[in-house]
């Protein structure tokens, strides 16, 4: 039932930024083979052989959701929408990261679940935080003797959990009768439309479609009743899910989204086979462009040490022969080296100087925010390169 359609080669853990590029550290670097499959029974697209979560979500976890103004605003907006629409008494977040969503709620309403101990220690100062993986056992520990959750929110986390059946069973156990699960994850529709193959890396065990989610939650006694397109992370879907017997009617918007997905055939293997050909072309085009610019002695860097760019650089084998370094605003990424290709990461203040001719948009999902911030660079003739939706130099 699970059929492979894309091979992205030998990849490191996308989040494993290295402390140094010494031989000793490099010799211990972990690699696995990243390939992606389609399940013709429930339409799930997934990494064929997921990596063990215990080596991914450690106390050194690098991603901070608060790093971008776009995301801070997006989480504030959805928190306000939830308050208006559902007036929840108990809200649980699965994968609370650095608290960017929960900080919009009063302390008494919140339960946070976050397995990365460095992140959990940030939110536990104010909110009830469980520094654990989301499992049936944890759900029982939290809810066996207390009131169930009115809202369970989870952004960019459920797609990271290999055992979906257990996760949704645990969610069903934790929801009140008319409680609602709201999840957000990058959408398969956007990945196919934008050719954004870099949404596949070890953490993104799944890239969901509404078609797949509706099938997968049904098996756990849940029902997808609404969905909406959101612009975060290069095009995501927000899903509204309830218990089978809850009061919510299936929305028109959901039917439209499901029909759109059927129209571009997200339920057919042939769609993904065609996509994999486009991915191969994207790799050739990007490498050719970088080669051409290097022959003209241009200085090229990368902007944003994203997990996504780990996939691009290791799949296309783009290292120091093309890129001088990577800039990133996240303090705990600065001074480290990118996984697999070992490019040094420095702050934009240091790295975005007059000597740079081109910057590859590793954080292409924040294109608008970054182009706005880097007006001076562009004014002085600097240019951004992107591979999404196709390889090009951005004129403005
Ligand atoms: P970001 C992460 O993916 C990881 P990433 C995770 N697995 C996930 O699911 C997705 O997010 C949703 C920097 N930056 O989060 C900050 C600048 O330097 O979009 C970040 O390091 N300057 C949880 O890592 C990175 O770029 C800027 O102006 O692929 C963005 O990473 C801005 C706006 C960001 O994607």
CSV table of C-alpha atoms and ligand atoms in Angstrom, one decimal:
chain,number,residue,atom,x,y,z
A,1,UNK,CA,0.0,0.0,0.0
A,2,UNK,CA,2.9,2.3,0.8
A,3,UNK,CA,4.8,3.1,-2.4
A,4,UNK,CA,7.9,5.2,-2.7
A,5,UNK,CA,8.0,8.1,-5.1
A,6,UNK,CA,10.9,10.4,-4.1
A,7,UNK,CA,14.4,9.8,-2.9
A,8,UNK,CA,16.2,12.7,-1.3
A,9,UNK,CA,19.4,10.8,-0.6
A,10,UNK,CA,21.5,10.6,2.5
A,11,UNK,CA,20.4,13.3,5.0
A,12,UNK,CA,21.4,14.3,8.5
A,13,UNK,CA,18.9,15.3,11.2
A,14,UNK,CA,17.6,18.7,10.0
A,15,UNK,CA,17.8,20.1,13.5
A,16,UNK,CA,21.3,18.8,14.4
A,17,UNK,CA,23.3,22.0,14.1
A,18,UNK,CA,26.9,21.2,15.0
A,19,UNK,CA,28.9,22.8,17.8
A,20,UNK,CA,32.1,22.7,15.7
A,21,UNK,CA,33.4,21.3,12.4
A,22,UNK,CA,36.2,19.4,14.0
A,23,UNK,CA,37.0,15.9,12.7
A,24,UNK,CA,35.8,14.3,15.9
A,25,UNK,CA,32.4,15.9,15.8
A,26,UNK,CA,31.9,15.3,12.1
A,27,UNK,CA,32.8,11.7,12.4
A,28,UNK,CA,29.9,11.2,14.8
A,29,UNK,CA,27.3,12.8,12.6
A,30,UNK,CA,24.2,10.7,12.1
A,31,UNK,CA,22.8,10.2,8.5
A,32,UNK,CA,19.8,8.3,7.3
A,33,UNK,CA,18.2,7.7,3.9
A,34,UNK,CA,15.3,10.1,3.2
A,35,UNK,CA,12.7,8.8,0.9
A,36,UNK,CA,9.0,9.6,0.7
A,37,UNK,CA,6.0,7.3,0.1
A,38,UNK,CA,2.3,7.5,-0.8
A,39,UNK,CA,-0.2,5.2,0.9
A,40,UNK,CA,-2.9,4.5,-1.7
A,41,UNK,CA,-5.4,3.3,1.0
A,42,UNK,CA,-5.6,6.4,3.2
A,43,UNK,CA,-3.8,8.9,0.9
A,44,UNK,CA,-1.1,9.7,3.5
A,45,UNK,CA,2.3,11.0,2.3
A,46,UNK,CA,5.1,10.1,4.7
A,47,UNK,CA,8.8,9.6,5.2
A,48,UNK,CA,9.3,5.9,4.3
A,49,UNK,CA,11.4,5.1,7.4
A,50,UNK,CA,11.0,7.7,10.2
A,51,UNK,CA,13.9,8.4,12.5
A,52,UNK,CA,13.5,7.7,16.3
A,53,UNK,CA,11.9,10.8,17.9
A,54,UNK,CA,14.3,10.5,20.9
A,55,UNK,CA,17.2,11.5,18.8
A,56,UNK,CA,15.3,14.5,17.3
A,57,UNK,CA,13.6,16.2,20.2
A,58,UNK,CA,16.3,16.6,22.7
A,59,UNK,CA,17.3,19.3,25.2
A,60,UNK,CA,19.2,21.0,22.4
A,61,UNK,CA,16.3,21.6,20.1
A,62,UNK,CA,17.0,24.6,18.0
A,63,UNK,CA,13.7,25.9,16.5
A,64,UNK,CA,12.1,28.9,18.3
A,65,UNK,CA,8.7,29.6,17.0
A,66,UNK,CA,8.9,33.2,18.3
A,67,UNK,CA,11.8,34.2,16.0
A,68,UNK,CA,9.6,35.7,13.4
A,69,UNK,CA,7.1,38.6,13.6
A,70,UNK,CA,4.9,36.8,11.1
A,71,UNK,CA,4.6,33.7,13.4
A,72,UNK,CA,4.1,35.8,16.5
A,73,UNK,CA,1.2,37.6,14.8
A,74,UNK,CA,-0.2,34.4,13.3
A,75,UNK,CA,-0.4,32.7,16.8
A,76,UNK,CA,-1.9,35.8,18.4
A,77,UNK,CA,-4.6,35.8,15.7
A,78,UNK,CA,-5.6,32.2,16.1
A,79,UNK,CA,-5.6,32.5,19.9
A,80,UNK,CA,-8.0,35.4,19.6
A,81,UNK,CA,-10.1,33.5,17.1
A,82,UNK,CA,-10.3,30.5,19.4
A,83,UNK,CA,-11.3,32.7,22.4
A,84,UNK,CA,-14.1,34.4,20.3
A,85,UNK,CA,-15.4,31.3,18.6
A,86,UNK,CA,-15.2,28.6,21.4
A,87,UNK,CA,-14.7,30.5,24.8
A,88,UNK,CA,-12.8,27.5,26.1
A,89,UNK,CA,-12.1,26.9,29.8
A,90,UNK,CA,-9.3,24.3,29.3
A,91,UNK,CA,-6.9,24.6,26.4
A,92,UNK,CA,-4.1,22.2,25.8
A,93,UNK,CA,-1.3,22.7,23.4
A,94,UNK,CA,0.7,19.7,22.0
A,95,UNK,CA,4.2,21.0,21.0
A,96,UNK,CA,4.2,24.3,22.8
A,97,UNK,CA,7.7,25.2,21.8
A,98,UNK,CA,8.8,28.5,23.4
A,99,UNK,CA,5.2,29.5,24.4
A,100,UNK,CA,4.4,31.7,21.4
A,101,UNK,CA,0.8,30.5,21.3
A,102,UNK,CA,-0.1,29.8,25.0
A,103,UNK,CA,1.2,33.2,26.1
A,104,UNK,CA,-2.0,34.7,24.6
A,105,UNK,CA,-4.1,32.9,27.3
A,106,UNK,CA,-4.5,33.3,31.0
A,107,UNK,CA,-2.4,30.9,33.1
A,108,UNK,CA,-5.4,29.1,34.6
A,109,UNK,CA,-6.6,27.9,31.1
A,110,UNK,CA,-3.5,26.3,29.9
A,111,UNK,CA,-1.9,22.8,29.8
A,112,UNK,CA,1.3,22.6,27.7
A,113,UNK,CA,3.0,19.5,26.4
A,114,UNK,CA,6.6,19.8,25.0
A,115,UNK,CA,9.1,17.0,24.9
A,116,UNK,CA,12.2,19.2,24.3
A,117,UNK,CA,13.3,20.0,27.9
A,118,UNK,CA,15.1,23.3,26.9
A,119,UNK,CA,11.8,24.6,25.5
A,120,UNK,CA,9.6,23.2,28.3
A,121,UNK,CA,11.8,24.9,30.9
A,122,UNK,CA,10.8,28.3,29.3
A,123,UNK,CA,7.0,27.8,29.5
A,124,UNK,CA,7.0,26.0,32.9
A,125,UNK,CA,7.9,29.2,34.6
A,126,UNK,CA,4.3,30.4,34.0
A,127,UNK,CA,2.2,27.5,32.6
A,128,UNK,CA,1.5,23.9,33.7
A,129,UNK,CA,4.0,22.2,31.3
A,130,UNK,CA,4.6,18.5,30.8
A,131,UNK,CA,8.1,17.9,29.4
A,132,UNK,CA,7.1,14.7,27.7
A,133,UNK,CA,6.1,13.1,24.3
A,134,UNK,CA,2.4,13.1,23.5
A,135,UNK,CA,1.2,9.5,24.2
A,136,UNK,CA,-1.9,7.7,25.4
A,137,UNK,CA,-0.1,7.2,28.8
A,138,UNK,CA,0.5,11.0,29.1
A,139,UNK,CA,-3.2,11.7,28.1
A,140,UNK,CA,-4.3,9.4,30.9
A,141,UNK,CA,-2.0,11.0,33.4
A,142,UNK,CA,-3.3,14.5,32.6
A,143,UNK,CA,-7.0,13.8,32.2
A,144,UNK,CA,-8.0,10.6,34.0
A,145,UNK,CA,-9.2,12.5,37.1
A,146,UNK,CA,-9.7,16.0,35.7
A,147,UNK,CA,-11.9,17.9,33.3
A,148,UNK,CA,-11.3,17.3,29.7
A,149,UNK,CA,-10.0,19.9,27.2
A,150,UNK,CA,-12.4,22.2,25.3
A,151,UNK,CA,-9.6,23.0,22.8
A,152,UNK,CA,-6.5,21.0,21.9
A,153,UNK,CA,-4.3,23.1,19.7
A,154,UNK,CA,-1.2,21.8,17.9
A,155,UNK,CA,0.8,23.7,15.2
A,156,UNK,CA,3.5,21.9,13.2
A,157,UNK,CA,3.6,19.0,15.6
A,158,UNK,CA,1.1,16.3,14.8
A,159,UNK,CA,2.9,15.8,11.4
A,160,UNK,CA,6.1,15.1,13.4
A,161,UNK,CA,4.7,12.1,15.3
A,162,UNK,CA,5.2,8.8,13.7
A,163,UNK,CA,2.4,6.9,15.6
A,164,UNK,CA,-0.6,8.9,14.4
A,165,UNK,CA,-3.1,6.3,15.6
A,166,UNK,CA,-2.0,6.5,19.2
A,167,UNK,CA,-1.8,10.3,19.0
A,168,UNK,CA,-5.4,10.7,17.8
A,169,UNK,CA,-6.7,8.0,20.2
A,170,UNK,CA,-5.0,10.0,23.0
A,171,UNK,CA,-6.6,13.2,21.7
A,172,UNK,CA,-10.1,11.5,21.6
A,173,UNK,CA,-9.6,10.5,25.2
A,174,UNK,CA,-8.6,14.0,26.2
A,175,UNK,CA,-11.4,16.1,24.5
A,176,UNK,CA,-14.6,17.1,26.2
A,177,UNK,CA,-17.8,15.9,24.4
A,178,UNK,CA,-18.0,19.0,22.2
A,179,UNK,CA,-14.3,19.8,22.4
A,180,UNK,CA,-12.3,20.7,19.3
A,181,UNK,CA,-8.9,19.7,18.1
A,182,UNK,CA,-7.3,22.4,15.9
A,183,UNK,CA,-4.1,21.4,14.1
A,184,UNK,CA,-2.0,23.3,11.6
A,185,UNK,CA,0.6,21.8,9.3
A,186,UNK,CA,2.2,22.5,5.9
A,187,UNK,CA,-0.2,21.4,3.2
A,188,UNK,CA,0.5,18.8,0.6
A,189,UNK,CA,-1.5,20.9,-1.9
A,190,UNK,CA,1.1,23.7,-1.4
A,191,UNK,CA,4.0,21.4,-1.6
A,192,UNK,CA,2.8,20.0,-4.9
A,193,UNK,CA,1.9,23.4,-6.3
A,194,UNK,CA,5.2,25.1,-5.1
A,195,UNK,CA,7.5,22.2,-5.8
A,196,UNK,CA,8.7,22.7,-2.2
A,197,UNK,CA,10.3,19.3,-1.7
A,198,UNK,CA,12.2,20.8,1.2
A,199,UNK,CA,9.2,20.4,3.4
A,200,UNK,CA,10.3,16.7,3.6
A,201,UNK,CA,12.9,16.1,6.3
A,202,UNK,CA,13.2,13.8,9.3
A,203,UNK,CA,10.8,15.8,11.5
A,204,UNK,CA,8.1,16.1,8.8
A,205,UNK,CA,7.2,12.4,9.0
A,206,UNK,CA,3.9,13.4,7.2
A,207,UNK,CA,2.8,16.2,4.9
A,208,UNK,CA,-0.9,16.1,5.3
A,209,UNK,CA,-3.8,16.7,2.9
A,210,UNK,CA,-7.4,17.2,4.1
A,211,UNK,CA,-8.2,13.9,2.2
A,212,UNK,CA,-5.6,12.0,4.3
A,213,UNK,CA,-6.5,13.7,7.6
A,214,UNK,CA,-10.2,12.9,7.2
A,215,UNK,CA,-9.4,9.2,6.7
A,216,UNK,CA,-6.8,9.0,9.5
A,217,UNK,CA,-8.9,10.7,12.3
A,218,UNK,CA,-12.0,8.5,11.5
A,219,UNK,CA,-10.1,5.4,12.6
A,220,UNK,CA,-9.7,7.1,16.1
A,221,UNK,CA,-13.4,8.0,16.4
A,222,UNK,CA,-12.9,11.6,15.3
A,223,UNK,CA,-14.3,13.7,12.5
A,224,UNK,CA,-12.8,16.4,10.4
A,225,UNK,CA,-15.6,19.1,10.2
A,226,UNK,CA,-13.9,22.2,8.9
A,227,UNK,CA,-10.6,23.3,7.4
A,228,UNK,CA,-9.0,26.6,6.2
A,229,UNK,CA,-6.0,27.6,4.2
A,230,UNK,CA,-3.4,29.6,6.0
A,231,UNK,CA,-0.3,31.3,4.6
A,232,UNK,CA,2.2,30.2,7.3
A,233,UNK,CA,5.1,28.0,6.4
A,234,UNK,CA,4.7,28.4,2.7
A,235,UNK,CA,1.1,27.3,2.7
A,236,UNK,CA,-0.5,25.3,5.5
A,237,UNK,CA,-4.0,23.9,6.3
A,238,UNK,CA,-5.7,24.4,9.6
A,239,UNK,CA,-8.0,21.5,10.5
A,240,UNK,CA,-10.9,21.5,12.9
A,241,UNK,CA,-11.7,18.0,14.3
A,242,UNK,CA,-14.2,16.8,16.8
A,243,UNK,CA,-15.5,13.6,18.3
A,244,UNK,CA,-17.7,11.5,16.0
A,245,UNK,CA,-20.9,12.5,17.8
A,246,UNK,CA,-20.2,16.1,18.5
A,247,UNK,CA,-22.5,19.0,17.5
A,248,UNK,CA,-20.5,20.4,14.6
A,249,UNK,CA,-21.7,20.2,11.0
A,250,UNK,CA,-19.3,19.7,8.1
A,251,UNK,CA,-18.5,23.1,6.6
A,252,UNK,CA,-18.8,24.1,2.9
A,253,UNK,CA,-15.2,25.2,3.0
A,254,UNK,CA,-14.1,21.7,3.9
A,255,UNK,CA,-16.0,20.3,0.9
A,256,UNK,CA,-14.3,22.9,-1.3
A,257,UNK,CA,-10.9,22.0,-0.1
A,258,UNK,CA,-11.4,18.3,-0.5
A,259,UNK,CA,-12.7,18.9,-4.0
A,260,UNK,CA,-9.7,21.0,-4.9
A,261,UNK,CA,-7.4,18.3,-3.6
A,262,UNK,CA,-9.2,15.7,-5.7
A,263,UNK,CA,-8.9,18.0,-8.7
A,264,UNK,CA,-5.1,18.0,-8.6
A,265,UNK,CA,-5.3,14.2,-7.7
A,266,UNK,CA,-3.7,14.2,-4.3
A,267,UNK,CA,-5.3,10.7,-4.1
A,268,UNK,CA,-3.3,9.3,-7.0
A,269,UNK,CA,0.2,7.9,-7.0
A,270,UNK,CA,0.9,9.2,-10.5
A,271,UNK,CA,0.7,12.8,-9.1
A,272,UNK,CA,3.6,12.2,-6.9
A,273,UNK,CA,5.7,10.4,-9.5
A,274,UNK,CA,5.3,13.5,-11.7
A,275,UNK,CA,6.3,15.7,-8.7
A,276,UNK,CA,9.5,13.7,-8.2
A,277,UNK,CA,10.6,14.5,-11.8
A,278,UNK,CA,10.0,18.2,-11.1
A,279,UNK,CA,12.1,17.9,-8.0
A,280,UNK,CA,15.0,16.4,-10.0
A,281,UNK,CA,14.8,19.4,-12.4
A,282,UNK,CA,14.8,21.9,-9.5
A,283,UNK,CA,18.0,20.3,-8.2
A,284,UNK,CA,19.7,20.6,-11.7
A,285,UNK,CA,18.5,24.2,-12.1
A,286,UNK,CA,19.7,25.3,-8.7
A,287,UNK,CA,23.2,23.8,-9.0
A,288,UNK,CA,23.6,25.2,-12.5
A,289,UNK,CA,22.6,28.7,-11.4
A,290,UNK,CA,25.1,28.6,-8.5
A,291,UNK,CA,27.9,27.3,-10.8
A,292,UNK,CA,27.2,30.1,-13.2
A,293,UNK,CA,27.4,32.8,-10.5
A,294,UNK,CA,30.6,31.3,-9.0
A,295,UNK,CA,32.2,31.4,-12.5
A,296,UNK,CA,31.5,35.1,-12.4
A,297,UNK,CA,33.2,35.3,-8.9
A,298,UNK,CA,30.0,36.2,-7.1
A,299,UNK,CA,29.8,35.9,-3.3
A,300,UNK,CA,26.7,33.8,-2.4
A,301,UNK,CA,25.4,33.2,1.1
A,302,UNK,CA,22.2,31.6,2.4
A,303,UNK,CA,19.6,33.5,4.5
A,304,UNK,CA,17.9,31.5,7.3
A,305,UNK,CA,19.4,28.3,8.7
A,306,UNK,CA,16.1,26.5,8.2
A,307,UNK,CA,15.4,22.8,8.5
A,308,UNK,CA,14.1,23.0,5.0
A,309,UNK,CA,17.5,24.1,3.7
A,310,UNK,CA,19.1,21.0,5.3
A,311,UNK,CA,17.1,19.0,2.8
A,312,UNK,CA,18.0,21.3,-0.2
A,313,UNK,CA,21.7,21.5,0.6
A,314,UNK,CA,22.2,17.7,1.2
A,315,UNK,CA,20.0,16.6,-1.7
A,316,UNK,CA,21.7,19.0,-4.1
A,317,UNK,CA,25.1,18.7,-2.4
A,318,UNK,CA,25.5,22.4,-2.0
A,319,UNK,CA,28.3,23.3,0.4
A,320,UNK,CA,31.2,25.7,0.8
A,321,UNK,CA,32.1,25.3,-2.9
A,322,UNK,CA,29.1,27.6,-3.5
A,323,UNK,CA,28.1,29.3,-0.2
A,324,UNK,CA,30.3,31.3,2.1
A,325,UNK,CA,28.1,31.0,5.2
A,326,UNK,CA,24.5,31.1,6.4
A,327,UNK,CA,22.9,33.9,8.4
A,328,UNK,CA,20.2,33.4,11.0
A,329,UNK,CA,18.6,35.5,13.7
A,330,UNK,CA,18.3,32.6,16.2
A,331,UNK,CA,21.0,33.0,18.8
A,332,UNK,CA,21.4,29.3,19.6
A,333,UNK,CA,22.1,28.5,15.9
A,334,UNK,CA,24.7,31.3,15.5
A,335,UNK,CA,28.3,30.0,15.9
A,336,UNK,CA,27.2,26.5,14.9
A,337,UNK,CA,27.5,24.6,11.6
A,338,UNK,CA,24.7,23.4,9.3
A,339,UNK,CA,23.9,19.7,9.4
A,340,UNK,CA,25.6,17.6,6.6
A,341,UNK,CA,27.2,20.4,4.7
A,342,UNK,CA,28.9,22.2,7.7
A,343,UNK,CA,28.5,25.8,6.6
A,344,UNK,CA,29.1,28.3,9.4
A,345,UNK,CA,26.1,30.2,10.8
A,346,UNK,CA,26.4,33.8,11.7
A,347,UNK,CA,24.1,36.7,12.6
A,348,UNK,CA,22.6,38.8,9.7
A,349,UNK,CA,24.2,41.9,11.3
A,350,UNK,CA,27.6,40.3,10.6
A,351,UNK,CA,26.7,38.5,7.4
A,352,UNK,CA,24.6,40.8,5.4
A,353,UNK,CA,27.3,43.2,4.3
A,354,UNK,CA,28.3,44.9,1.1
A,355,UNK,CA,30.5,42.1,-0.1
A,356,UNK,CA,27.5,39.8,-0.6
A,357,UNK,CA,26.1,39.5,-4.1
A,358,UNK,CA,23.4,36.8,-3.7
A,359,UNK,CA,21.6,35.3,-0.8
A,360,UNK,CA,19.7,32.0,-1.2
A,361,UNK,CA,16.4,32.2,0.6
A,362,UNK,CA,16.6,29.3,3.0
A,363,UNK,CA,13.6,30.8,4.8
A,364,UNK,CA,11.6,31.3,1.6
A,365,UNK,CA,8.4,31.0,3.7
A,366,UNK,CA,9.2,34.4,5.2
A,367,UNK,CA,10.0,36.0,1.8
A,368,UNK,CA,7.8,39.0,2.4
A,369,UNK,CA,9.1,39.7,5.9
A,370,UNK,CA,12.7,39.3,4.8
A,371,UNK,CA,12.5,41.3,1.6
A,372,UNK,CA,11.0,44.1,3.6
A,373,UNK,CA,13.8,43.9,6.2
A,374,UNK,CA,16.6,43.7,3.6
A,375,UNK,CA,15.6,46.7,1.5
A,376,UNK,CA,19.1,48.2,1.8
A,377,UNK,CA,20.7,45.0,0.5
A,378,UNK,CA,18.4,45.0,-2.5
A,379,UNK,CA,18.9,48.8,-3.1
A,380,UNK,CA,22.7,48.3,-3.2
A,381,UNK,CA,22.3,45.6,-5.9
A,382,UNK,CA,22.1,42.5,-3.7
A,383,UNK,CA,19.7,39.8,-5.0
A,384,UNK,CA,17.9,36.9,-3.4
A,385,UNK,CA,17.8,33.4,-5.0
A,386,UNK,CA,14.9,31.1,-4.5
A,387,UNK,CA,14.0,27.6,-5.6
A,388,UNK,CA,10.2,28.0,-4.9
A,389,UNK,CA,8.2,27.5,-7.0
A,390,UNK,CA,11.0,27.3,-9.5
A,391,UNK,CA,14.7,28.3,-9.4
A,392,UNK,CA,15.1,32.1,-10.0
A,393,UNK,CA,16.8,35.3,-9.0
A,394,UNK,CA,14.2,37.6,-7.4
A,395,UNK,CA,14.3,41.0,-9.0
A,396,UNK,CA,12.7,42.7,-6.1
B,1,LIG,P1,11.3,28.2,9.9
B,1,LIG,C1,10.7,24.7,11.4
B,1,LIG,O1,11.2,24.5,10.1
B,1,LIG,C2,10.9,23.4,12.1
B,1,LIG,P2,12.2,25.5,9.3
B,1,LIG,C3,9.7,22.6,12.4
B,1,LIG,N1,10.0,21.2,12.3
B,1,LIG,C4,8.5,22.9,11.5
B,1,LIG,O2,7.7,22.1,11.4
B,1,LIG,C5,8.5,24.1,10.8
B,1,LIG,O3,9.4,25.1,11.3
B,1,LIG,C6,7.1,24.7,10.7
B,1,LIG,C7,15.4,32.5,10.6
B,1,LIG,N2,15.1,33.8,10.2
B,1,LIG,O4,10.8,28.0,11.2
B,1,LIG,C8,14.8,32.0,11.9
B,1,LIG,C9,16.1,34.8,9.9
B,1,LIG,O5,17.3,34.5,10.1
B,1,LIG,O6,10.5,29.0,9.1
B,1,LIG,C10,14.7,30.5,11.7
B,1,LIG,O7,15.9,29.9,12.1
B,1,LIG,N3,15.7,36.0,9.6
B,1,LIG,C11,9.2,22.9,13.8
B,1,LIG,O8,13.4,25.6,10.2
B,1,LIG,C12,14.6,30.4,10.2
B,1,LIG,O9,15.0,31.6,9.6
B,1,LIG,C13,14.4,36.4,9.4
B,1,LIG,O10,14.1,37.5,9.1
B,1,LIG,O11,12.4,25.0,8.0
B,1,LIG,C14,13.1,30.1,9.8
B,1,LIG,O12,12.8,28.8,10.0
B,1,LIG,C15,13.4,35.4,9.6
B,1,LIG,C16,11.9,35.8,9.4
B,1,LIG,C17,13.7,34.1,10.0
B,1,LIG,O13,11.5,26.9,9.1
